[in-house]
mmCIF file of C-alpha atoms in Angstrom:
data_model
loop_
_atom_site.group_PDB
_atom_site.id
_atom_site.type_symbol
_atom_site.label_atom_id
_atom_site.label_comp_id
_atom_site.label_asym_id
_atom_site.label_seq_id
_atom_site.Cartn_x
_atom_site.Cartn_y
_atom_site.Cartn_z
ATOM 1 C CA GLU V 1 27.055 6.556 -22.176
ATOM 2 C CA ASP V 2 24.542 3.599 -23.394
ATOM 3 C CA GLN V 3 21.717 5.020 -25.389
ATOM 4 C CA VAL V 4 18.769 3.800 -27.352
ATOM 5 C CA THR V 5 17.078 5.556 -29.737
ATOM 6 C CA GLN V 6 13.871 5.271 -31.607
ATOM 7 C CA SER V 7 12.638 6.672 -35.125
ATOM 8 C CA PRO V 8 10.035 7.810 -35.899
ATOM 9 C CA GLU V 9 8.446 9.374 -33.073
ATOM 10 C CA ALA V 10 5.167 9.070 -34.502
ATOM 11 C CA LEU V 11 3.914 7.452 -37.197
ATOM 12 C CA ARG V 12 0.406 7.174 -39.034
ATOM 13 C CA LEU V 13 -0.846 4.221 -41.188
ATOM 14 C CA GLN V 14 -3.490 3.025 -43.692
ATOM 15 C CA GLU V 15 -4.789 -0.387 -42.448
ATOM 16 C CA GLY V 16 -2.697 -2.566 -45.147
ATOM 17 C CA GLU V 17 0.018 -0.324 -45.410
ATOM 18 C CA SER V 18 3.233 -2.307 -44.388
ATOM 19 C CA SER V 19 6.148 0.011 -42.775
ATOM 20 C CA SER V 20 9.489 -0.265 -40.105
ATOM 21 C CA LEU V 21 10.070 1.045 -36.973
ATOM 22 C CA ASN V 22 13.657 1.918 -36.365
ATOM 23 C CA CYS V 23 15.713 1.351 -33.058
ATOM 24 C CA SER V 24 19.268 2.288 -32.914
ATOM 25 C CA TYR V 25 21.664 1.741 -30.201
ATOM 26 C CA THR V 26 24.848 2.611 -28.618
ATOM 27 C CA VAL V 27 25.999 0.252 -25.429
ATOM 28 C CA SER V 28 29.469 -0.973 -24.408
ATOM 29 C CA GLY V 29 28.159 -4.841 -24.599
ATOM 30 C CA LEU V 30 25.117 -6.103 -25.935
ATOM 31 C CA ARG V 31 23.429 -8.937 -24.034
ATOM 32 C CA GLY V 32 19.952 -8.658 -25.619
ATOM 33 C CA LEU V 33 17.865 -6.253 -26.978
ATOM 34 C CA PHE V 34 13.850 -6.389 -26.821
ATOM 35 C CA TRP V 35 10.860 -5.441 -28.461
ATOM 36 C CA TYR V 36 7.564 -4.203 -26.238
ATOM 37 C CA ARG V 37 3.997 -2.865 -27.053
ATOM 38 C CA GLN V 38 1.950 -0.666 -25.137
ATOM 39 C CA ASP V 39 -1.176 0.689 -24.790
ATOM 40 C CA PRO V 40 -2.063 4.070 -22.940
ATOM 41 C CA GLY V 41 -2.211 3.536 -19.285
ATOM 42 C CA LYS V 42 -1.235 -0.447 -19.308
ATOM 43 C CA GLY V 43 2.090 -2.053 -18.585
ATOM 44 C CA PRO V 44 4.638 -2.939 -21.318
ATOM 45 C CA GLU V 45 3.659 -6.457 -23.255
ATOM 46 C CA PHE V 46 6.306 -8.542 -24.211
ATOM 47 C CA LEU V 47 6.988 -9.172 -27.836
ATOM 48 C CA PHE V 48 10.458 -10.200 -28.296
ATOM 49 C CA THR V 49 14.279 -10.937 -27.591
ATOM 50 C CA LEU V 50 16.655 -10.517 -30.106
ATOM 51 C CA TYR V 51 20.587 -11.452 -28.841
ATOM 52 C CA SER V 52 22.874 -11.809 -31.310
ATOM 53 C CA ALA V 53 23.370 -9.917 -35.302
ATOM 54 C CA GLY V 54 21.619 -11.419 -37.732
ATOM 55 C CA GLU V 55 18.668 -13.068 -35.816
ATOM 56 C CA GLU V 56 14.834 -12.787 -36.702
ATOM 57 C CA LYS V 57 11.628 -13.058 -34.743
ATOM 58 C CA GLU V 58 8.517 -13.821 -36.491
ATOM 59 C CA LYS V 59 4.536 -12.776 -34.603
ATOM 60 C CA GLU V 60 1.782 -12.592 -36.507
ATOM 61 C CA ARG V 61 2.179 -9.440 -38.820
ATOM 62 C CA LEU V 62 5.378 -8.191 -36.569
ATOM 63 C CA LYS V 63 9.032 -9.288 -37.514
ATOM 64 C CA ALA V 64 11.799 -8.018 -35.368
ATOM 65 C CA THR V 65 15.427 -8.120 -36.980
ATOM 66 C CA LEU V 66 18.810 -7.490 -34.844
ATOM 67 C CA THR V 67 22.160 -5.550 -36.588
ATOM 68 C CA LYS V 68 25.446 -4.365 -34.766
ATOM 69 C CA LYS V 69 24.008 -1.248 -34.337
ATOM 70 C CA GLU V 70 20.012 -1.228 -34.800
ATOM 71 C CA SER V 71 16.911 -3.373 -34.758
ATOM 72 C CA PHE V 72 13.794 -2.814 -37.292
ATOM 73 C CA LEU V 73 10.248 -3.863 -36.066
ATOM 74 C CA HIS V 74 8.657 -4.582 -39.644
ATOM 75 C CA ILE V 75 4.878 -4.144 -39.776
ATOM 76 C CA THR V 76 3.150 -6.072 -42.344
ATOM 77 C CA ALA V 77 -0.351 -5.168 -43.418
ATOM 78 C CA PRO V 78 -1.381 -3.995 -40.295
ATOM 79 C CA LYS V 79 -4.611 -3.408 -38.908
ATOM 80 C CA PRO V 80 -6.506 -0.622 -36.361
ATOM 81 C CA GLU V 81 -5.575 -3.198 -33.515
ATOM 82 C CA ASP V 82 -1.787 -3.067 -34.287
ATOM 83 C CA SER V 83 -2.161 1.291 -32.977
ATOM 84 C CA ALA V 84 -0.282 1.310 -29.935
ATOM 85 C CA THR V 85 3.105 2.521 -28.918
ATOM 86 C CA TYR V 86 6.389 0.207 -29.519
ATOM 87 C CA LEU V 87 9.056 0.455 -27.328
ATOM 88 C CA CYS V 88 12.750 -0.869 -27.642
ATOM 89 C CA ALA V 89 15.337 -1.724 -24.773
ATOM 90 C CA VAL V 90 18.442 -3.027 -24.484
ATOM 91 C CA GLN V 91 20.319 -4.818 -21.930
ATOM 92 C CA VAL V 92 24.032 -4.322 -21.353
ATOM 93 C CA ASN V 93 26.336 -7.016 -19.993
ATOM 94 C CA GLN V 94 27.905 -4.502 -17.292
ATOM 95 C CA ALA V 95 24.110 -3.560 -15.724
ATOM 96 C CA GLY V 96 22.653 -6.760 -14.443
ATOM 97 C CA THR V 97 19.202 -7.460 -16.116
ATOM 98 C CA ALA V 98 18.341 -3.377 -15.781
ATOM 99 C CA LEU V 99 16.289 -2.665 -19.303
ATOM 100 C CA ILE V 100 17.182 0.885 -20.827
ATOM 101 C CA PHE V 101 14.419 2.323 -23.280
ATOM 102 C CA GLY V 102 13.852 4.135 -25.874
ATOM 103 C CA LYS V 103 11.248 6.778 -25.816
ATOM 104 C CA GLY V 104 8.639 4.668 -27.988
ATOM 105 C CA THR V 105 7.408 5.237 -31.301
ATOM 106 C CA THR V 106 3.440 5.499 -31.215
ATOM 107 C CA LEU V 107 1.948 3.933 -34.088
ATOM 108 C CA SER V 108 -2.120 4.984 -35.480
ATOM 109 C CA VAL V 109 -3.376 2.690 -37.977
ATOM 110 C CA SER V 110 -6.577 3.807 -39.532
ATOM 111 C CA SER V 111 -9.041 1.955 -41.525
ATOM 112 C CA ASP S 1 -1.065 -18.096 -14.906
ATOM 113 C CA ALA S 2 -1.671 -15.086 -13.931
ATOM 114 C CA GLY S 3 0.335 -12.379 -14.756
ATOM 115 C CA VAL S 4 2.650 -9.556 -12.567
ATOM 116 C CA THR S 5 -0.255 -8.070 -10.393
ATOM 117 C CA GLN S 6 0.524 -4.613 -8.910
ATOM 118 C CA SER S 7 -1.544 -2.477 -6.297
ATOM 119 C CA PRO S 8 -2.737 -0.217 -5.851
ATOM 120 C CA THR S 9 -4.095 0.708 -9.909
ATOM 121 C CA HIS S 10 -4.073 4.672 -8.483
ATOM 122 C CA LEU S 11 -3.028 6.947 -5.960
ATOM 123 C CA ILE S 12 -3.017 10.475 -5.347
ATOM 124 C CA LYS S 13 -0.664 11.590 -2.582
ATOM 125 C CA THR S 14 0.303 15.503 -1.563
ATOM 126 C CA ARG S 15 3.944 16.573 -1.762
ATOM 127 C CA GLY S 16 5.871 15.535 1.211
ATOM 128 C CA GLN S 17 4.151 12.422 1.915
ATOM 129 C CA HIS S 18 5.402 8.892 1.740
ATOM 130 C CA VAL S 19 3.954 6.211 -0.902
ATOM 131 C CA THR S 20 3.991 2.197 -0.546
ATOM 132 C CA LEU S 21 3.539 0.142 -4.004
ATOM 133 C CA ARG S 22 2.807 -3.420 -3.991
ATOM 134 C CA CYS S 23 4.148 -6.152 -6.467
ATOM 135 C CA SER S 24 3.455 -9.536 -6.884
ATOM 136 C CA PRO S 25 5.558 -11.423 -9.548
ATOM 137 C CA ILE S 26 4.722 -13.960 -11.813
ATOM 138 C CA SER S 27 4.865 -17.605 -10.346
ATOM 139 C CA GLY S 28 7.994 -18.987 -10.217
ATOM 140 C CA HIS S 29 10.327 -15.853 -11.252
ATOM 141 C CA LYS S 30 12.304 -14.853 -8.228
ATOM 142 C CA SER S 31 13.420 -11.603 -9.809
ATOM 143 C CA VAL S 32 11.310 -8.314 -9.369
ATOM 144 C CA SER S 33 12.383 -5.171 -11.096
ATOM 145 C CA TRP S 34 11.118 -1.452 -10.628
ATOM 146 C CA TYR S 35 10.398 1.169 -13.367
ATOM 147 C CA GLN S 36 8.914 4.796 -13.761
ATOM 148 C CA GLN S 37 7.517 6.253 -16.792
ATOM 149 C CA VAL S 38 6.715 9.782 -17.256
ATOM 150 C CA LEU S 39 4.449 10.590 -19.573
ATOM 151 C CA GLY S 40 5.987 10.463 -22.968
ATOM 152 C CA GLN S 41 8.938 8.808 -22.028
ATOM 153 C CA GLY S 42 10.126 5.120 -22.339
ATOM 154 C CA PRO S 43 10.213 3.626 -18.675
ATOM 155 C CA GLN S 44 13.556 3.922 -16.389
ATOM 156 C CA PHE S 45 14.836 1.656 -14.274
ATOM 157 C CA ILE S 46 14.667 2.027 -10.424
ATOM 158 C CA PHE S 47 15.645 -1.230 -8.494
ATOM 159 C CA GLN S 48 16.415 -4.676 -8.971
ATOM 160 C CA TYR S 49 15.920 -7.646 -6.343
ATOM 161 C CA TYR S 50 16.799 -10.935 -6.730
ATOM 162 C CA GLU S 51 16.135 -13.564 -3.698
ATOM 163 C CA LYS S 52 15.609 -10.500 -1.552
ATOM 164 C CA GLU S 53 18.762 -8.859 -2.212
ATOM 165 C CA GLU S 54 19.262 -5.744 -4.054
ATOM 166 C CA ARG S 55 21.330 -6.502 -7.476
ATOM 167 C CA GLY S 56 20.787 -3.249 -8.972
ATOM 168 C CA ARG S 57 19.815 0.463 -8.624
ATOM 169 C CA GLY S 58 19.246 3.176 -10.981
ATOM 170 C CA ASN S 59 19.860 6.816 -10.692
ATOM 171 C CA PHE S 60 17.373 7.806 -8.218
ATOM 172 C CA PRO S 61 17.298 9.789 -5.105
ATOM 173 C CA ASP S 62 17.483 8.069 -1.443
ATOM 174 C CA ARG S 63 13.741 9.188 -1.233
ATOM 175 C CA PHE S 64 13.101 5.792 -3.006
ATOM 176 C CA SER S 65 13.803 2.323 -1.408
ATOM 177 C CA ALA S 66 12.522 -1.140 -2.054
ATOM 178 C CA ARG S 67 12.205 -4.283 -0.821
ATOM 179 C CA GLN S 68 11.700 -7.982 -1.499
ATOM 180 C CA PHE S 69 10.109 -10.637 0.762
ATOM 181 C CA PRO S 70 10.325 -14.489 0.940
ATOM 182 C CA ASN S 71 7.610 -15.103 -1.571
ATOM 183 C CA TYR S 72 9.063 -12.758 -3.608
ATOM 184 C CA SER S 73 6.609 -10.096 -3.832
ATOM 185 C CA SER S 74 8.443 -6.843 -3.131
ATOM 186 C CA GLU S 75 7.566 -2.926 -2.344
ATOM 187 C CA LEU S 76 9.047 0.237 -3.756
ATOM 188 C CA ASN S 77 8.993 3.377 -1.088
ATOM 189 C CA VAL S 78 9.038 6.504 -1.753
ATOM 190 C CA ASN S 79 9.428 9.089 0.924
ATOM 191 C CA ALA S 80 8.861 13.453 0.793
ATOM 192 C CA LEU S 81 6.916 13.246 -2.260
ATOM 193 C CA LEU S 82 7.910 15.456 -5.030
ATOM 194 C CA LEU S 83 5.720 16.957 -8.123
ATOM 195 C CA GLY S 84 7.997 15.205 -10.048
ATOM 196 C CA ASP S 85 7.343 11.789 -8.953
ATOM 197 C CA SER S 86 4.192 11.816 -10.672
ATOM 198 C CA ALA S 87 4.197 8.734 -13.363
ATOM 199 C CA LEU S 88 3.479 5.447 -14.087
ATOM 200 C CA TYR S 89 5.094 2.729 -11.810
ATOM 201 C CA LEU S 90 5.912 -0.274 -13.075
ATOM 202 C CA CYS S 91 7.354 -3.487 -11.697
ATOM 203 C CA ALA S 92 8.500 -6.207 -13.722
ATOM 204 C CA SER S 93 9.304 -10.004 -12.707
ATOM 205 C CA SER S 94 12.015 -12.330 -14.926
ATOM 206 C CA LYS S 95 13.272 -15.784 -14.510
ATOM 207 C CA SER S 96 16.106 -14.838 -16.616
ATOM 208 C CA TYR S 97 16.627 -12.485 -19.176
ATOM 209 C CA GLU S 98 12.840 -11.216 -20.509
ATOM 210 C CA GLN S 99 10.824 -8.952 -18.640
ATOM 211 C CA TYR S 100 7.277 -9.262 -17.917
ATOM 212 C CA PHE S 101 5.882 -6.088 -16.880
ATOM 213 C CA GLY S 102 2.677 -5.528 -14.648
ATOM 214 C CA PRO S 103 -0.364 -2.650 -15.231
ATOM 215 C CA GLY S 104 1.844 -0.271 -13.222
ATOM 216 C CA THR S 105 0.461 1.931 -10.460
ATOM 217 C CA ARG S 106 -0.851 5.733 -11.983
ATOM 218 C CA LEU S 107 1.185 8.064 -9.078
ATOM 219 C CA THR S 108 -0.230 11.324 -8.936
ATOM 220 C CA VAL S 109 1.245 14.150 -6.655
ATOM 221 C CA THR S 110 -0.265 17.396 -5.926
#
């Protein structure tokens, strides 16, 4: 069964304290891995797509990387406005374009 | 450019009733997908439509149905509502593999 696991469930950081969020996956055939940011009560906001192991993407303080078994979302010098839930999702080759999501990591950054 | 729009924003229904949720995709996007997100969980796939045809269905009962119109907008229908149907219902549109989500409809079943 295709599965996505995110860790930790919750993460508290001080402003400027860099860290990483993990997304591990077991799928039959990975087409792509997606990262989203979700604020409370709102829809997920697209951040990155990664298609092959070794690929990296960056946007402001965020950097996403991909290996054959997991992805990391690195947050460098976070600010309070980075506080949100970060969702990881995969698309598998045999399932059309349906996304399989993890439960998310809730990040809180305090000043 | 306008993003994905959904209506209504919030909805309160009673058990056993029927509900219709609506979604308008980003201009130029021909595919619409529906997801259900309960509190504390990631979104779960319900349906995908492309060019008015169903292209995928998640593990949801037949009480859930959807359709896509010629202008690519979509409706999600849920019959015989249960308390467990209370959730945030998300619509996503796509041109290829990347999906862009709307703000969601918060459904509360009492």
